[in-house]
């Protein structure tokens, strides 16, 4: 959305259709999700199962998991 139109733009104009997004299934490996985020140059991925949004995984979630595992020596 052009900056000059920010004050009157609707959410739909800034959204991407779900079909245009890279997605993962909730059962996917975290490392696969991280690779996909890197390949697609995105910071988050919707988790879809049977066409329904189950949640969103972010790079921050992955880094937090890695840090927690390192602190627990897992």
XYZ file of N, CA and C in Angstrom:
222
model
N 0.858 -1.174 0.000
C 0.000 0.000 0.000
C 0.901 1.234 0.000
N 0.633 2.107 -0.912
C 1.413 3.342 -1.013
C 1.276 4.159 0.260
N 2.371 4.745 0.696
C 2.377 5.520 1.948
C 1.294 6.604 1.954
N 1.070 7.244 0.824
C 0.068 8.312 0.753
C -1.344 7.795 1.032
N -1.555 6.479 0.918
C -2.894 5.905 1.126
C -3.040 5.209 2.475
N -2.017 5.236 3.312
C -2.056 4.520 4.590
C -3.256 4.910 5.450
N -3.622 6.173 5.436
C -4.705 6.623 6.320
C -6.092 6.145 5.879
N -6.219 5.645 4.665
C -7.530 5.188 4.206
C -7.520 3.759 3.639
N -6.372 3.114 3.698
C -6.261 1.742 3.176
C -6.981 0.765 4.104
N -7.555 -0.248 3.527
C -8.221 -1.304 4.289
C -7.243 -2.462 4.502
N -7.497 -3.227 5.532
C -6.631 -4.361 5.861
C -6.482 -5.288 4.659
N -7.555 -5.545 3.946
C -7.526 -6.464 2.809
C -6.501 -6.039 1.752
N -6.238 -4.750 1.656
C -5.273 -4.269 0.677
C -3.835 -4.595 1.074
N -3.591 -4.792 2.353
C -2.242 -5.082 2.844
C -2.016 -6.575 3.059
N -3.083 -7.343 3.011
C -2.989 -8.780 3.272
C -2.524 -9.542 2.037
N -1.913 -10.698 2.296
C -1.609 -11.651 1.230
C -2.603 -12.793 1.362
N -3.083 -13.317 0.259
C -3.976 -14.479 0.337
C -3.229 -15.667 0.943
N -3.919 -16.478 1.709
C -3.315 -17.640 2.347
C -2.638 -18.538 1.325
N -3.218 -18.658 0.148
C -2.651 -19.507 -0.897
C -1.294 -18.997 -1.372
N -0.990 -17.719 -1.145
C 0.278 -17.143 -1.592
C 1.380 -17.264 -0.539
N 1.043 -17.786 0.641
C 2.020 -17.890 1.720
C 2.669 -19.260 1.777
N 3.921 -19.285 2.184
C 4.576 -20.549 2.511
C 3.975 -20.995 3.841
N 3.665 -22.274 3.969
C 3.047 -22.789 5.188
C 3.730 -24.081 5.619
N 3.495 -24.472 6.865
C 3.984 -25.744 7.395
C 2.828 -26.454 8.077
N 2.986 -27.754 8.246
C 1.990 -28.492 9.022
C 2.473 -28.519 10.465
N 1.576 -28.647 11.426
C 1.979 -28.703 12.828
C 2.924 -29.868 13.126
N 2.891 -30.912 12.315
C 3.763 -32.058 12.531
C 5.131 -31.937 11.896
N 5.397 -30.821 11.225
C 6.691 -30.626 10.557
C 7.804 -30.477 11.587
N 9.001 -30.860 11.190
C 10.172 -30.668 12.045
C 10.507 -29.173 12.121
N 10.932 -28.726 13.293
C 11.295 -27.324 13.482
C 12.407 -26.916 12.517
N 13.362 -27.810 12.300
C 14.457 -27.486 11.385
C 13.945 -27.273 9.957
N 12.936 -28.041 9.560
C 12.348 -27.851 8.230
C 11.656 -26.493 8.136
N 10.976 -26.111 9.196
C 10.310 -24.799 9.213
C 11.342 -23.683 9.128
N 12.437 -23.824 9.850
C 13.488 -22.808 9.815
C 14.115 -22.714 8.428
N 14.352 -23.855 7.783
C 14.885 -23.851 6.410
C 13.922 -23.142 5.458
N 12.634 -23.429 5.607
C 11.627 -22.811 4.742
C 11.578 -21.297 4.971
N 11.647 -20.867 6.229
C 11.668 -19.431 6.518
C 12.870 -18.777 5.844
N 14.006 -19.442 5.914
C 15.225 -18.906 5.305
C 15.087 -18.854 3.787
N 14.621 -19.934 3.197
C 14.484 -20.004 1.735
C 13.488 -18.975 1.208
N 12.387 -18.794 1.945
C 11.340 -17.855 1.502
C 11.573 -16.431 2.004
N 12.637 -16.260 2.822
C 12.961 -14.958 3.400
C 11.773 -14.358 4.162
N 11.200 -15.175 5.053
C 10.092 -14.731 5.906
C 10.466 -14.996 7.367
N 9.815 -14.297 8.269
C 10.091 -14.453 9.693
C 9.048 -15.280 10.422
N 7.988 -15.661 9.729
C 6.963 -16.485 10.345
C 6.278 -17.342 9.287
N 5.708 -18.450 9.764
C 4.980 -19.352 8.872
C 3.669 -19.747 9.540
N 2.573 -19.716 8.799
C 1.332 -20.253 9.336
C 1.422 -21.777 9.393
N 0.909 -22.341 10.450
C 0.815 -23.796 10.571
C -0.588 -24.229 10.184
N -0.705 -24.938 9.073
C -2.016 -25.343 8.574
C -2.192 -26.849 8.663
N -3.395 -27.251 9.054
C -3.750 -28.662 9.038
C -5.173 -28.772 8.514
N -5.339 -29.586 7.465
C -6.646 -29.744 6.819
C -7.235 -28.402 6.397
N -6.368 -27.495 5.937
C -6.825 -26.200 5.456
C -7.180 -25.198 6.527
N -6.950 -25.548 7.798
C -7.279 -24.644 8.903
C -6.008 -24.163 9.597
N -6.001 -22.904 9.975
C -4.866 -22.330 10.678
C -4.836 -22.861 12.107
N -3.738 -23.538 12.456
C -3.564 -24.049 13.815
C -2.690 -23.129 14.649
N -1.866 -22.331 14.001
C -0.985 -21.424 14.721
C 0.058 -20.849 13.797
N 0.976 -20.110 14.386
C 2.041 -19.477 13.617
C 3.356 -19.751 14.336
N 4.366 -20.133 13.579
C 5.701 -20.305 14.134
C 6.568 -19.168 13.611
N 7.381 -18.608 14.487
C 8.251 -17.502 14.105
C 9.708 -17.882 14.323
N 10.595 -17.118 13.693
C 12.027 -17.330 13.934
C 12.328 -17.177 15.417
N 11.648 -16.239 16.060
C 11.840 -16.033 17.493
C 11.491 -17.266 18.301
N 10.403 -17.950 17.921
C 10.035 -19.198 18.599
C 11.134 -20.232 18.452
N 11.665 -20.354 17.243
C 12.705 -21.341 16.977
C 13.959 -21.015 17.778
N 14.363 -19.748 17.781
C 15.556 -19.356 18.521
C 15.375 -19.572 20.021
N 14.183 -19.301 20.510
C 13.888 -19.527 21.926
C 13.989 -21.018 22.263
N 13.483 -21.871 21.387
C 13.569 -23.319 21.587
C 15.023 -23.768 21.614
N 15.812 -23.275 20.667
C 17.234 -23.635 20.612
C 17.943 -23.184 21.886
N 17.672 -21.973 22.324
C 18.305 -21.454 23.532
C 17.916 -22.270 24.759
N 16.651 -22.596 24.889
C 16.180 -23.392 26.027
C 16.828 -24.768 26.031
N 16.891 -25.402 24.867
C 17.527 -26.720 24.784
C 19.003 -26.650 25.137
N 19.674 -25.582 24.690
C 21.095 -25.434 25.009
C 21.295 -25.241 26.511
N 20.429 -24.444 27.131
C 20.540 -24.211 28.568
C 20.266 -25.474 29.371
N 19.425 -26.352 28.844
C 19.104 -27.608 29.531
C 19.990 -28.759 29.079
N 20.947 -28.434 28.208
C 21.858 -29.461 27.653
C 21.108 -30.597 26.973
N 20.096 -30.256 26.207
C 19.327 -31.264 25.467
C 19.793 -31.358 24.039
